[in-house]
Coordinates of C-alpha atoms and ligand atoms in Angstrom, one line a residue:
Chain A
M1309 CA 0.0 0.0 0.0
N1310 CA 2.8 2.4 0.8
K1311 CA 4.7 1.8 -2.4
P1312 CA 4.4 5.1 -4.4
I1313 CA 2.2 5.1 -7.4
L1314 CA 4.3 7.8 -8.9
Q1315 CA 7.9 8.6 -8.3
T1316 CA 10.3 10.9 -10.1
D1317 CA 14.0 10.5 -9.6
N1318 CA 15.9 13.8 -9.9
I1319 CA 14.2 14.7 -13.2
S1320 CA 15.4 17.8 -15.1
M1321 CA 14.1 19.5 -18.2
Q1322 CA 16.2 21.9 -20.2
F1323 CA 14.9 24.0 -23.1
G1324 CA 18.0 25.2 -24.8
G1325 CA 19.7 27.2 -22.1
L1326 CA 16.7 27.4 -19.9
T1327 CA 16.4 24.9 -17.1
A1328 CA 12.6 24.7 -16.6
V1329 CA 12.8 21.9 -14.0
S1330 CA 15.9 20.9 -12.0
E1331 CA 16.4 17.6 -10.2
L1332 CA 12.9 17.2 -9.0
S1333 CA 12.1 14.2 -6.9
I1334 CA 8.6 13.7 -5.9
Q1335 CA 6.6 10.7 -4.6
V1336 CA 2.9 10.2 -4.7
L1337 CA 1.3 7.5 -2.7
P1338 CA -1.9 5.7 -3.8
G1339 CA -5.0 7.5 -2.8
E1340 CA -3.3 10.8 -2.0
I1341 CA -4.2 14.2 -3.2
V1342 CA -0.9 16.0 -3.7
G1343 CA -0.4 19.6 -4.7
L1344 CA 2.3 21.1 -6.9
I1345 CA 2.6 24.8 -6.4
G1346 CA 4.9 27.6 -7.4
P1347 CA 4.9 31.0 -9.2
N1348 CA 4.2 31.3 -12.9
G1349 CA 7.0 29.8 -14.9
A1350 CA 8.2 27.7 -12.0
G1351 CA 8.1 24.6 -14.2
K1352 CA 4.9 22.9 -12.9
T1353 CA 3.3 22.3 -16.3
T1354 CA 6.6 21.0 -17.6
V1355 CA 6.6 18.4 -14.8
F1356 CA 3.2 17.2 -16.0
N1357 CA 4.5 17.1 -19.5
M1358 CA 7.4 14.9 -18.5
I1359 CA 5.2 12.6 -16.5
T1360 CA 2.7 12.2 -19.4
G1361 CA 5.4 11.7 -22.0
V1362 CA 4.9 15.0 -23.9
Y1363 CA 8.5 15.8 -23.1
T1364 CA 11.3 13.4 -22.2
P1365 CA 13.3 14.6 -19.2
T1366 CA 16.8 15.6 -20.1
L1367 CA 18.0 13.8 -16.9
G1368 CA 16.4 11.5 -14.4
K1369 CA 13.8 8.8 -14.3
I1370 CA 10.1 8.5 -13.8
Y1371 CA 8.4 5.5 -12.3
Y1372 CA 4.8 4.6 -12.3
Q1373 CA 3.6 1.7 -10.1
G1374 CA 7.2 0.7 -9.8
N1375 CA 7.9 0.6 -13.6
E1376 CA 10.0 3.1 -15.4
I1377 CA 8.0 5.1 -17.9
T1378 CA 10.6 7.7 -18.8
G1379 CA 10.3 8.6 -22.5
L1380 CA 7.2 6.5 -23.3
K1381 CA 4.7 8.1 -25.7
P1382 CA 1.7 10.0 -24.2
D1383 CA -0.8 7.5 -25.6
R1384 CA 1.1 4.7 -24.0
I1385 CA 1.3 6.4 -20.6
T1386 CA -2.5 7.1 -20.8
S1387 CA -3.1 3.4 -21.4
L1388 CA -1.1 2.5 -18.3
G1389 CA -3.5 4.6 -16.2
V1390 CA -2.3 8.2 -16.1
A1391 CA -4.7 10.8 -17.2
R1392 CA -4.5 14.6 -17.2
T1393 CA -6.2 17.9 -17.8
F1394 CA -4.7 21.0 -19.3
Q1395 CA -4.0 24.4 -18.0
N1396 CA -5.7 26.0 -21.0
I1397 CA -8.7 23.9 -21.7
R1398 CA -8.3 21.5 -24.6
L1399 CA -11.7 20.1 -25.5
F1400 CA -12.5 18.7 -28.9
E1401 CA -14.2 21.8 -30.3
S1402 CA -16.3 20.2 -33.0
M1403 CA -17.9 17.6 -30.7
S1404 CA -20.7 17.4 -28.2
V1405 CA -20.1 16.7 -24.5
L1406 CA -20.8 13.0 -24.9
E1407 CA -18.6 12.7 -28.0
N1408 CA -15.7 14.3 -26.1
V1409 CA -16.0 11.7 -23.4
M1410 CA -16.3 8.9 -25.8
I1411 CA -13.0 9.7 -27.4
S1412 CA -11.4 8.4 -24.3
K1413 CA -13.0 5.0 -24.9
H1414 CA -11.7 4.7 -28.5
V1415 CA -8.6 2.8 -27.7
R1416 CA -10.5 0.3 -25.6
L1417 CA -12.8 -0.6 -28.5
N1418 CA -12.6 -4.3 -29.0
A1419 CA -13.3 -4.4 -32.8
S1420 CA -11.7 -3.5 -36.1
L1421 CA -12.5 -0.6 -38.5
A1422 CA -13.8 -3.2 -41.0
E1423 CA -16.3 -4.4 -38.5
A1424 CA -17.4 -0.8 -37.9
V1425 CA -17.8 -0.1 -41.6
L1426 CA -19.8 -3.2 -42.1
G1427 CA -21.8 -2.6 -38.9
L1428 CA -21.1 -6.0 -37.4
P1429 CA -22.4 -6.8 -34.0
R1430 CA -19.1 -7.0 -32.2
Y1431 CA -18.5 -3.3 -33.1
T1432 CA -22.1 -2.0 -32.6
N1433 CA -22.5 -3.8 -29.2
N1434 CA -19.1 -2.7 -28.0
R1435 CA -19.7 0.9 -29.0
K1436 CA -23.2 0.9 -27.5
A1437 CA -21.8 -0.4 -24.2
Q1438 CA -19.2 2.3 -24.3
K1439 CA -21.8 5.0 -24.9
E1440 CA -23.9 3.8 -22.0
E1441 CA -20.8 3.8 -19.8
C1442 CA -20.1 7.4 -20.8
I1443 CA -23.6 8.5 -20.2
E1444 CA -23.5 6.8 -16.8
L1445 CA -20.3 8.7 -16.1
L1446 CA -21.8 12.0 -17.1
K1447 CA -24.8 11.4 -14.9
R1448 CA -22.5 10.7 -11.9
V1449 CA -20.9 14.1 -12.3
E1450 CA -24.1 16.0 -13.0
L1451 CA -23.5 16.7 -16.6
E1452 CA -26.3 14.6 -18.0
D1453 CA -28.5 17.5 -19.0
V1454 CA -25.9 18.9 -21.4
I1455 CA -24.9 15.5 -23.0
N1456 CA -25.7 16.6 -26.5
E1457 CA -24.6 20.2 -26.3
P1458 CA -21.5 21.3 -28.1
A1459 CA -18.7 21.1 -25.6
V1460 CA -17.5 24.6 -26.3
S1461 CA -20.9 26.0 -25.6
L1462 CA -20.7 25.1 -21.9
P1463 CA -19.9 27.7 -19.3
Y1464 CA -16.3 27.8 -18.3
G1465 CA -16.7 25.9 -15.0
K1466 CA -18.5 23.1 -16.7
Q1467 CA -15.9 22.9 -19.4
R1468 CA -13.3 22.4 -16.7
R1469 CA -15.4 19.7 -15.2
L1470 CA -15.9 18.0 -18.6
E1471 CA -12.2 17.9 -19.1
I1472 CA -11.8 16.1 -15.8
V1473 CA -14.6 13.7 -16.7
R1474 CA -13.0 13.0 -20.1
A1475 CA -9.8 12.2 -18.3
L1476 CA -11.7 9.9 -15.9
A1477 CA -13.2 8.1 -18.8
T1478 CA -9.8 6.7 -19.7
N1479 CA -10.0 4.7 -16.4
P1480 CA -7.0 6.2 -14.8
Q1481 CA -5.4 5.4 -11.5
L1482 CA -3.5 8.6 -11.4
L1483 CA -5.1 11.9 -12.4
L1484 CA -3.0 15.0 -13.1
L1485 CA -4.9 18.3 -12.9
D1486 CA -3.3 21.4 -14.2
E1487 CA -4.8 24.5 -12.5
P1488 CA -8.4 23.1 -12.4
A1489 CA -9.6 26.2 -10.5
A1490 CA -8.1 28.7 -12.8
G1491 CA -10.6 31.5 -13.5
M1492 CA -13.1 30.3 -11.0
N1493 CA -14.7 32.4 -8.3
P1494 CA -14.4 31.3 -4.6
N1495 CA -17.8 29.6 -4.7
E1496 CA -16.9 27.6 -7.8
S1497 CA -13.5 26.8 -6.3
I1498 CA -15.1 25.3 -3.2
E1499 CA -17.5 23.3 -5.4
L1500 CA -14.5 22.0 -7.4
M1501 CA -12.6 21.0 -4.3
Q1502 CA -15.5 18.9 -3.1
F1503 CA -15.8 17.5 -6.6
I1504 CA -12.1 16.5 -6.7
R1505 CA -12.3 14.9 -3.3
R1506 CA -15.4 13.0 -4.4
I1507 CA -14.0 11.6 -7.5
R1508 CA -10.9 10.6 -5.7
D1509 CA -13.0 8.6 -3.3
E1510 CA -15.6 7.2 -5.7
F1511 CA -13.1 6.3 -8.4
H1512 CA -10.4 5.2 -6.1
I1513 CA -7.8 7.3 -7.8
T1514 CA -4.8 9.3 -6.8
V1515 CA -4.6 13.0 -7.7
L1516 CA -1.6 15.2 -8.3
M1517 CA -2.7 18.8 -9.0
I1518 CA -1.2 22.1 -9.9
E1519 CA -3.1 25.0 -8.4
H1520 CA -2.8 28.7 -7.8
H1521 CA -5.8 29.1 -5.5
M1522 CA -4.2 28.7 -2.1
E1523 CA -7.5 28.0 -0.4
V1524 CA -8.1 25.1 -2.8
V1525 CA -4.6 23.7 -2.3
M1526 CA -4.5 24.1 1.4
G1527 CA -8.0 22.8 1.6
I1528 CA -7.7 19.4 -0.1
C1529 CA -4.0 18.5 -0.6
E1530 CA -2.6 16.2 1.9
R1531 CA 0.9 17.0 0.8
I1532 CA 2.4 19.8 -1.2
Y1533 CA 5.6 20.3 -3.2
V1534 CA 6.7 23.9 -3.9
L1535 CA 8.7 24.6 -7.0
D1536 CA 10.5 27.9 -7.7
Y1537 CA 12.2 28.5 -11.0
G1538 CA 13.0 24.9 -11.6
L1539 CA 14.1 24.2 -8.1
T1540 CA 12.3 22.3 -5.3
L1541 CA 11.8 24.9 -2.6
A1542 CA 9.9 22.8 0.0
Q1543 CA 7.6 19.9 0.6
G1544 CA 5.3 18.9 3.4
N1545 CA 1.7 19.0 4.6
P1546 CA -0.3 22.2 4.2
E1547 CA 0.5 23.4 7.7
Q1548 CA 4.3 22.9 7.2
I1549 CA 4.2 24.7 3.9
Q1550 CA 2.2 27.6 5.3
N1551 CA 4.8 28.0 8.0
N1552 CA 7.8 27.5 5.9
E1553 CA 10.0 30.7 5.9
K1554 CA 11.4 30.1 2.4
V1555 CA 7.9 29.5 0.9
I1556 CA 6.4 32.6 2.6
E1557 CA 9.3 34.7 1.3
A1558 CA 9.3 33.4 -2.3
Y1559 CA 5.7 32.7 -2.9
L1560 CA 2.9 32.9 -0.4
G1561 CA 3.8 36.5 0.4
V1562 CA 3.5 37.4 -3.2
V1563 CA 0.1 35.8 -3.5
E1564 CA -1.2 37.8 -0.5
L1565 CA 0.1 41.0 -2.1
D1566 CA -1.8 40.0 -5.2
A1567 CA -5.0 39.2 -3.4
Chain L
M82 CA -37.1 7.5 -31.8
D83 CA -37.6 4.1 -33.5
E84 CA -40.2 5.5 -35.7
Q85 CA -37.8 8.3 -36.7
L86 CA -35.2 5.7 -37.5
R87 CA -37.6 3.9 -39.7
T88 CA -38.6 7.1 -41.5
K89 CA -35.0 7.9 -42.2
F90 CA -34.4 4.3 -43.4
I91 CA -37.3 4.6 -45.8
L92 CA -36.1 8.1 -46.9
N93 CA -32.7 6.7 -47.6
I94 CA -34.1 4.0 -49.8
V95 CA -36.3 6.5 -51.6
F96 CA -33.3 8.7 -52.1
L97 CA -31.2 5.9 -53.5
L98 CA -34.0 4.8 -55.8
A99 CA -34.4 8.4 -57.0
V100 CA -30.7 8.5 -57.8
A101 CA -30.9 5.2 -59.6
L102 CA -33.8 6.5 -61.6
L103 CA -31.9 9.6 -62.5
I104 CA -28.9 7.5 -63.6
Y105 CA -31.2 5.3 -65.6
W106 CA -32.8 8.4 -67.2
G107 CA -29.4 9.9 -67.9
Q108 CA -28.0 6.8 -69.4
H109 CA -30.9 6.7 -72.0
N110 CA -31.4 10.4 -72.6
L111 CA -28.1 12.2 -72.4
N112 CA -25.6 12.3 -75.2
N113 CA -22.1 10.8 -74.9
F114 CA -20.5 14.1 -74.2
E115 CA -22.9 14.8 -71.3
I116 CA -22.5 11.3 -69.9
R117 CA -18.8 11.8 -70.0
I118 CA -19.0 15.0 -68.0
L119 CA -21.2 13.4 -65.4
N120 CA -18.8 10.4 -65.1
L121 CA -16.0 12.9 -64.6
A122 CA -18.1 14.5 -61.8
A123 CA -18.5 11.1 -60.1
I124 CA -14.7 10.7 -60.2
F125 CA -14.2 14.1 -58.8
A126 CA -16.8 13.3 -56.1
I127 CA -14.6 10.3 -55.1
L128 CA -11.5 12.5 -55.1
G129 CA -13.2 15.3 -53.1
V130 CA -14.7 13.1 -50.5
S131 CA -11.4 11.2 -50.0
L132 CA -9.3 14.3 -49.8
N133 CA -11.8 15.7 -47.3
L134 CA -11.3 12.7 -45.1
V135 CA -7.6 13.5 -45.0
L136 CA -7.7 17.2 -45.0
G137 CA -11.1 18.2 -43.6
F138 CA -11.7 15.5 -41.0
T139 CA -8.2 14.5 -39.9
G140 CA -6.6 17.9 -40.4
M141 CA -3.7 16.7 -42.5
F142 CA -2.6 19.2 -45.1
S143 CA -1.8 16.6 -47.8
L144 CA -1.3 17.5 -51.4
G145 CA -0.4 14.1 -52.8
H146 CA -3.8 13.1 -54.3
A147 CA -2.7 13.4 -57.9
G148 CA 0.3 11.1 -57.3
F149 CA -2.0 8.4 -55.9
M150 CA -4.4 8.8 -58.8
C151 CA -1.4 8.3 -61.1
V152 CA -0.6 5.0 -59.4
G153 CA -4.1 3.8 -59.7
A154 CA -4.5 4.8 -63.3
Y155 CA -1.3 3.1 -64.4
T156 CA -2.0 0.0 -62.5
T157 CA -5.4 -0.7 -64.1
A158 CA -4.2 0.5 -67.5
I159 CA -1.3 -2.0 -67.6
L160 CA -3.4 -4.8 -66.2
T161 CA -6.3 -4.4 -68.6
M162 CA -4.8 -3.4 -72.0
S163 CA -4.8 -6.2 -74.5
P164 CA -1.4 -7.9 -75.2
G165 CA -1.8 -6.7 -78.8
S166 CA -2.1 -3.0 -77.9
K167 CA 0.8 -3.3 -75.5
A168 CA 3.0 -4.8 -78.3
I169 CA 2.2 -1.8 -80.5
I170 CA 2.3 1.0 -77.9
Y171 CA 5.6 0.1 -76.1
F172 CA 7.7 0.8 -79.2
M173 CA 10.5 2.7 -77.5
E174 CA 11.4 -0.2 -75.3
P175 CA 9.3 -3.3 -75.2
I176 CA 7.2 -3.9 -72.1
H177 CA 8.6 -6.1 -69.3
P178 CA 7.8 -9.7 -70.3
V179 CA 5.9 -10.4 -67.0
L180 CA 3.4 -7.7 -67.9
A181 CA 3.2 -8.3 -71.7
N182 CA 0.5 -11.0 -71.7
I183 CA -1.5 -10.1 -68.6
Q184 CA -5.0 -9.1 -69.3
W185 CA -7.3 -8.8 -66.2
P186 CA -11.0 -8.2 -66.1
L187 CA -11.9 -4.6 -65.3
L188 CA -13.2 -4.8 -61.8
P189 CA -10.3 -6.6 -60.1
A190 CA -7.9 -4.3 -62.0
I191 CA -9.6 -1.2 -60.8
L192 CA -9.6 -2.5 -57.3
L193 CA -5.9 -3.3 -57.5
G194 CA -5.4 0.3 -58.7
G195 CA -6.8 1.4 -55.4
I196 CA -4.9 -1.1 -53.4
T197 CA -1.6 -0.2 -55.0
A198 CA -2.2 3.4 -54.4
A199 CA -2.9 2.6 -50.7
V200 CA 0.4 0.7 -50.5
F201 CA 2.1 3.9 -51.9
G202 CA 0.2 6.0 -49.4
F203 CA 1.3 3.8 -46.5
V204 CA 4.9 3.9 -47.5
I205 CA 4.9 7.6 -48.2
G206 CA 2.9 8.3 -45.0
F207 CA 5.5 6.7 -42.9
P208 CA 8.1 9.4 -43.2
A209 CA 5.8 12.3 -44.3
L210 CA 3.2 12.1 -41.5
R211 CA 5.9 12.9 -38.9
L212 CA 5.5 16.4 -40.4
R213 CA 2.7 18.8 -39.9
D214 CA 0.9 21.6 -41.8
D215 CA 2.9 23.3 -44.5
Y216 CA 5.8 20.9 -44.1
L217 CA 3.5 18.0 -44.7
A218 CA 2.0 19.8 -47.7
I219 CA 5.4 20.3 -49.2
A220 CA 6.5 16.7 -48.5
T221 CA 3.4 15.1 -50.0
L222 CA 3.6 17.4 -53.0
G223 CA 7.2 16.3 -53.4
F224 CA 6.3 12.6 -53.1
S225 CA 3.5 13.1 -55.6
E226 CA 6.1 14.5 -58.1
I227 CA 8.5 11.7 -57.3
I228 CA 5.8 9.2 -58.3
R229 CA 5.4 11.1 -61.6
I230 CA 9.1 11.0 -62.2
I231 CA 9.3 7.3 -61.4
V232 CA 6.5 6.7 -63.9
T233 CA 8.2 8.7 -66.5
N234 CA 11.4 6.7 -66.2
T235 CA 10.3 3.1 -65.7
I236 CA 9.8 2.8 -69.4
T237 CA 9.5 -1.0 -69.6
I238 CA 6.6 -0.8 -67.2
T239 CA 4.8 2.5 -67.9
N240 CA 6.0 3.4 -71.4
G241 CA 7.5 6.5 -69.9
A242 CA 6.5 10.0 -71.2
L243 CA 4.6 8.6 -74.1
G244 CA 1.9 7.3 -71.9
L245 CA -0.6 4.5 -72.6
K246 CA -3.4 4.4 -75.1
N247 CA -6.2 2.0 -75.9
I248 CA -7.1 1.4 -72.3
P249 CA -10.5 -0.5 -72.3
S250 CA -13.2 2.1 -72.2
I251 CA -16.0 2.2 -69.6
K252 CA -18.9 4.5 -70.6
S253 CA -21.7 3.6 -68.4
L254 CA -23.0 6.2 -65.9
W255 CA -23.8 3.2 -63.6
I256 CA -20.2 2.1 -63.0
Y257 CA -18.9 5.6 -62.1
W258 CA -21.8 6.6 -59.9
L259 CA -22.0 3.3 -58.2
A260 CA -18.3 3.6 -57.4
A261 CA -19.0 7.2 -56.1
I262 CA -22.0 6.2 -54.0
L263 CA -20.1 3.2 -52.5
T264 CA -17.1 5.5 -51.7
I265 CA -19.4 8.1 -50.1
L266 CA -21.2 5.3 -48.0
V267 CA -17.9 3.7 -46.9
I268 CA -16.3 7.1 -45.9
K269 CA -19.4 8.2 -44.2
R270 CA -19.5 5.0 -42.1
I271 CA -15.8 5.4 -41.3
L272 CA -16.5 9.0 -40.2
N273 CA -19.5 8.1 -38.1
S274 CA -17.5 5.3 -36.4
S275 CA -15.3 5.5 -33.4
W276 CA -12.3 6.0 -35.8
G277 CA -14.0 8.9 -37.5
Y278 CA -14.3 10.6 -34.1
A279 CA -10.7 9.8 -33.4
F280 CA -9.7 11.5 -36.6
R281 CA -11.7 14.6 -35.7
A282 CA -10.1 14.5 -32.2
I283 CA -6.7 14.7 -33.8
R284 CA -7.8 17.5 -36.1
D285 CA -9.4 19.5 -33.2
N286 CA -6.6 19.0 -30.7
E287 CA -3.7 16.7 -31.3
I288 CA -2.3 17.0 -27.8
A289 CA -5.6 16.3 -26.1
A290 CA -6.2 13.3 -28.5
E291 CA -2.9 11.9 -27.5
A292 CA -3.7 12.4 -23.8
M293 CA -6.9 10.4 -24.4
G294 CA -4.7 7.4 -25.4
I295 CA -5.0 7.8 -29.2
N296 CA -1.9 6.9 -31.1
I297 CA -1.7 9.9 -33.4
F298 CA 0.7 8.5 -35.9
K299 CA -1.2 5.2 -36.4
H300 CA -4.5 7.0 -36.9
K301 CA -3.0 9.6 -39.3
L302 CA -1.4 6.8 -41.3
L303 CA -4.7 5.0 -41.4
S304 CA -6.7 8.0 -42.6
F305 CA -3.9 8.9 -45.1
T306 CA -3.9 5.3 -46.5
I307 CA -7.6 5.2 -46.9
G308 CA -7.5 8.5 -48.7
A309 CA -4.8 7.2 -51.0
F310 CA -6.9 4.0 -51.7
F311 CA -9.8 6.1 -52.9
A312 CA -7.6 8.4 -54.9
G313 CA -6.1 5.4 -56.6
L314 CA -9.6 4.1 -57.3
A315 CA -10.6 7.4 -58.8
G316 CA -7.4 7.4 -60.9
A317 CA -8.2 3.9 -62.2
L318 CA -11.7 5.0 -63.2
M319 CA -10.3 8.0 -64.9
A320 CA -8.0 5.8 -67.0
H321 CA -11.0 3.9 -68.2
L322 CA -13.0 7.1 -68.9
I323 CA -10.3 8.8 -70.9
T324 CA -8.8 5.6 -72.2
S325 CA -5.3 7.1 -72.2
V326 CA -2.9 8.1 -69.5
D327 CA 0.4 9.9 -69.5
P328 CA 2.5 11.4 -66.6
T329 CA 1.6 15.0 -67.3
M330 CA -2.0 14.4 -66.5
F331 CA -1.2 14.0 -62.8
R332 CA 0.6 17.3 -62.2
F333 CA 0.0 19.4 -59.1
L334 CA -2.7 21.3 -61.0
F335 CA -4.9 18.3 -60.6
T336 CA -4.5 18.1 -56.8
F337 CA -5.3 21.8 -56.9
Q338 CA -8.6 21.2 -58.6
I339 CA -9.5 18.6 -55.9
L340 CA -8.5 21.0 -53.3
L341 CA -10.8 23.6 -54.8
I342 CA -13.7 21.1 -54.6
V343 CA -13.0 20.4 -50.9
V344 CA -12.6 24.0 -49.9
L345 CA -15.6 25.1 -52.0
G346 CA -17.8 22.4 -50.6
G347 CA -16.6 22.9 -47.0
M348 CA -13.8 21.2 -45.2
G349 CA -15.4 18.7 -43.1
S350 CA -18.6 18.2 -45.1
I351 CA -19.0 15.1 -47.3
S352 CA -22.2 16.3 -48.9
G353 CA -20.4 19.6 -49.6
S354 CA -17.6 17.8 -51.5
V355 CA -20.1 15.9 -53.6
V356 CA -22.1 19.1 -54.5
A357 CA -18.9 21.0 -55.2
A358 CA -17.6 18.1 -57.4
L359 CA -20.7 18.5 -59.6
I360 CA -20.5 22.3 -59.7
V361 CA -16.8 22.4 -60.5
T362 CA -16.8 19.6 -63.1
I363 CA -19.9 21.0 -64.9
G364 CA -18.6 24.5 -64.4
M365 CA -15.3 23.7 -66.0
E366 CA -17.1 22.5 -69.1
V367 CA -19.5 25.4 -69.3
L368 CA -16.5 27.8 -68.9
R369 CA -15.0 26.4 -72.0
I370 CA -16.8 29.2 -73.8
V371 CA -14.4 31.7 -72.3
E372 CA -11.6 29.9 -74.0
Q373 CA -13.2 30.3 -77.4
P374 CA -12.7 33.5 -79.4
M375 CA -15.5 35.9 -78.5
D376 CA -17.3 38.6 -80.3
L377 CA -18.7 41.3 -77.9
F378 CA -21.6 43.0 -79.7
G379 CA -19.7 43.1 -82.9
V380 CA -17.5 45.8 -81.4
V381 CA -14.6 44.1 -79.6
E382 CA -13.2 40.8 -80.6
I383 CA -11.6 38.7 -77.9
P384 CA -9.2 35.9 -79.1
G385 CA -9.5 32.5 -77.4
L386 CA -7.4 32.3 -74.3
P387 CA -6.5 28.7 -73.4
G388 CA -6.2 28.2 -69.6
M389 CA -8.7 31.0 -68.9
R390 CA -10.9 28.5 -67.1
M391 CA -8.2 27.7 -64.6
V392 CA -7.7 31.4 -64.0
I393 CA -11.4 31.8 -63.2
F394 CA -11.4 28.8 -60.9
S395 CA -8.3 30.0 -59.1
I396 CA -9.9 33.4 -58.6
L397 CA -13.0 31.6 -57.3
L398 CA -10.9 29.6 -54.9
L399 CA -9.2 32.7 -53.7
L400 CA -12.6 34.4 -53.1
V401 CA -13.9 31.5 -51.2
I402 CA -10.9 31.3 -49.0
L403 CA -10.9 35.1 -48.4
F404 CA -14.6 35.8 -47.9
Y405 CA -16.4 32.5 -47.4
R406 CA -13.9 30.3 -45.6
Q407 CA -16.5 27.7 -44.5
G408 CA -17.4 26.9 -48.1
L409 CA -20.9 26.0 -49.2
M410 CA -21.7 23.6 -46.4
G411 CA -19.1 24.4 -43.7
T412 CA -18.9 21.3 -41.6
R413 CA -22.6 20.6 -41.9
E414 CA -24.0 17.6 -43.7
F415 CA -27.1 17.3 -45.7
N416 CA -29.2 15.0 -43.5
W417 CA -32.8 14.0 -43.0
D418 CA -33.0 15.4 -39.5
W419 CA -32.5 18.9 -40.9
L420 CA -35.0 18.4 -43.7
L421 CA -37.6 16.8 -41.4
N422 CA -37.1 19.7 -38.9
K423 CA -37.7 22.2 -41.7
L424 CA -40.8 20.3 -42.9
D425 CA -42.1 20.2 -39.3
R426 CA -41.7 23.9 -38.9
L427 CA -43.3 24.5 -42.3
K428 CA -46.3 22.4 -41.2
D429 CA -46.5 24.3 -37.9
R430 CA -46.5 27.6 -39.8
M431 CA -49.2 26.5 -42.2
R432 CA -51.3 25.2 -39.4
G433 CA -50.8 28.5 -37.6
E434 CA -52.0 30.4 -40.6
A435 CA -55.0 28.2 -41.1
A436 CA -56.1 28.7 -37.5
Ligands
ADP996 N1 8.3 23.7 -25.1 C1 9.0 24.7 -24.4 N2 10.0 25.3 -25.0 C2 10.7 26.2 -24.4 N3 10.5 26.7 -23.2 C3 9.5 26.1 -22.5 C4 8.7 25.1 -23.1 N4 7.7 24.7 -22.2 C5 7.9 25.5 -21.1 N5 9.0 26.3 -21.3 C6 9.5 27.3 -20.3 O1 9.7 26.6 -19.1 C7 9.4 27.4 -18.0 C8 8.4 26.7 -17.1 O2 7.2 26.7 -17.8 P1 5.9 26.0 -17.2 O3 6.2 24.6 -16.8 O4 4.8 26.1 -18.1 O5 5.6 26.8 -15.9 P2 4.4 26.8 -14.9 O6 3.4 25.8 -15.4 O7 4.9 26.5 -13.6 O8 3.8 28.2 -15.0 C9 8.9 28.7 -18.5 O9 10.0 29.6 -18.5 C10 8.5 28.4 -20.0 O10 8.7 29.5 -20.8
MG997 MG1 1.5 25.9 -16.0

């Protein structure tokens, strides 16, 4: 139980002369909600991109459930059970809410294209079952009334939620959320917090999230890593982070000034 | 819901019957020239729809369609010409002995034209589809030219620059339009399947599609290869329509014409491509007038300008891209839901007026 589901071993990412992430080592245990915070440009999204295979770390190794996944392709890593959302929402613009979620099921389809074109039962049954599964999922997260709406017509908060649902539809064990509360007002943020905690419990998943809203981070994260211009500044539980001199100096103070 | 499905099923049958009736009528009442134009329109419909799969639905800026047509056209030509014609036509260098005495029936030869083009598509797609956007366009254009150069230089197979003549002729409207309808049906079914949505997902947002577990490269290659298959099929049909082929037929200009159809009809609309194929093909013939010498009110005399049609069509394409980007149909499709809705509303209005 205490074996980490995700572990990075001194991973670094360099873009030309810029070191976006430097020797980051994090561990996430199964069932945890872990926060990754730091000022803009600290390298947080880059960490997600390395974990999900969008970038290959220039140094270091990444382990998922004890197996090395460094340098695997994104689709491969998704199929292993790691799903993510994006800082700037990336929905499939031409599709409805349901179609967006069903994309996540495509790779699990147990039939060939020829069967689909000919309309053979293995395909149609499979696809129908997937559709029902997705509708069920959308019901569970209170999006059933917008199932056939174009995804981009949803209000911002619901688009964020849809992105999370779409990630959930890949049947992940580890969910990476990149600033899920960005652009939300305090009420929406609280709702989102409850939502994240709920899906963690209901879907038995582990969550690693990047977030700027401190009340969200401090409210639901059990442990927090603080990045600062590529370097790991601190780690600990919310209380330890809030009382950490270095963090207050480099980051929390600034946020309070902003607020 | 069920009732609606049944209505649509019946409407589809009625629609297909109407098309069949139209073809029957055309076959018996149109002259050879008119039939030829309509057959050409069917070929352009196949080309437009298949390029739309690649370009409009999968978002790959490919300009290699003419090359794949070339492969299909030559495959069927070599396979179906009589040994006697081959002996006469290959006079620069004799045809390769393996091919000299082959004479296949038309249907398998045409199909093999598509399959050979698909193999070319697969092989070309492998390196080319690692590129995107303009780079992909340039690469596919390059490969398409390479195919032409290969065809020009493998004289014992293709007869080189002289081209091939006396290819068995197919004149029937049925063959071409049946091929077009089958192509449309197959591509529509692909697009409505899970794979079609995967293609759209890649077009909409490649990074998100990959994060949903879709292997981008494999799916791009699949779409590209299917596109190449149908381009090859269209090329093969064209060989039997024109009964002669030569490498200059498959220049970039040809791909440009298909591109015009896709853009005019709407990138992402299959029905748009079919409508545009008819408009462009028939329009090209009508516009032949502008290439004839003209006499304006007996005052000015304009000499015939060959190529004027292409100028007009290029301007048309430019105007569409500049002012009417979504084309005739945008990403909409002609479908019964839309028509039934309109009818319902019309009925409601009439009832409203009557009351
Ligand atoms: N693909 C890339 N090429 C070059 N620089 C990049 C790339 N991705 C991120 N960076 C740089 O890396 C740094 C960290 O970016 P990012 O991880 O997005 O920060 P955060 O998510 O913490 O705001 C920034 O300076 C950014 O400009
Ligand atoms: Mg970021």
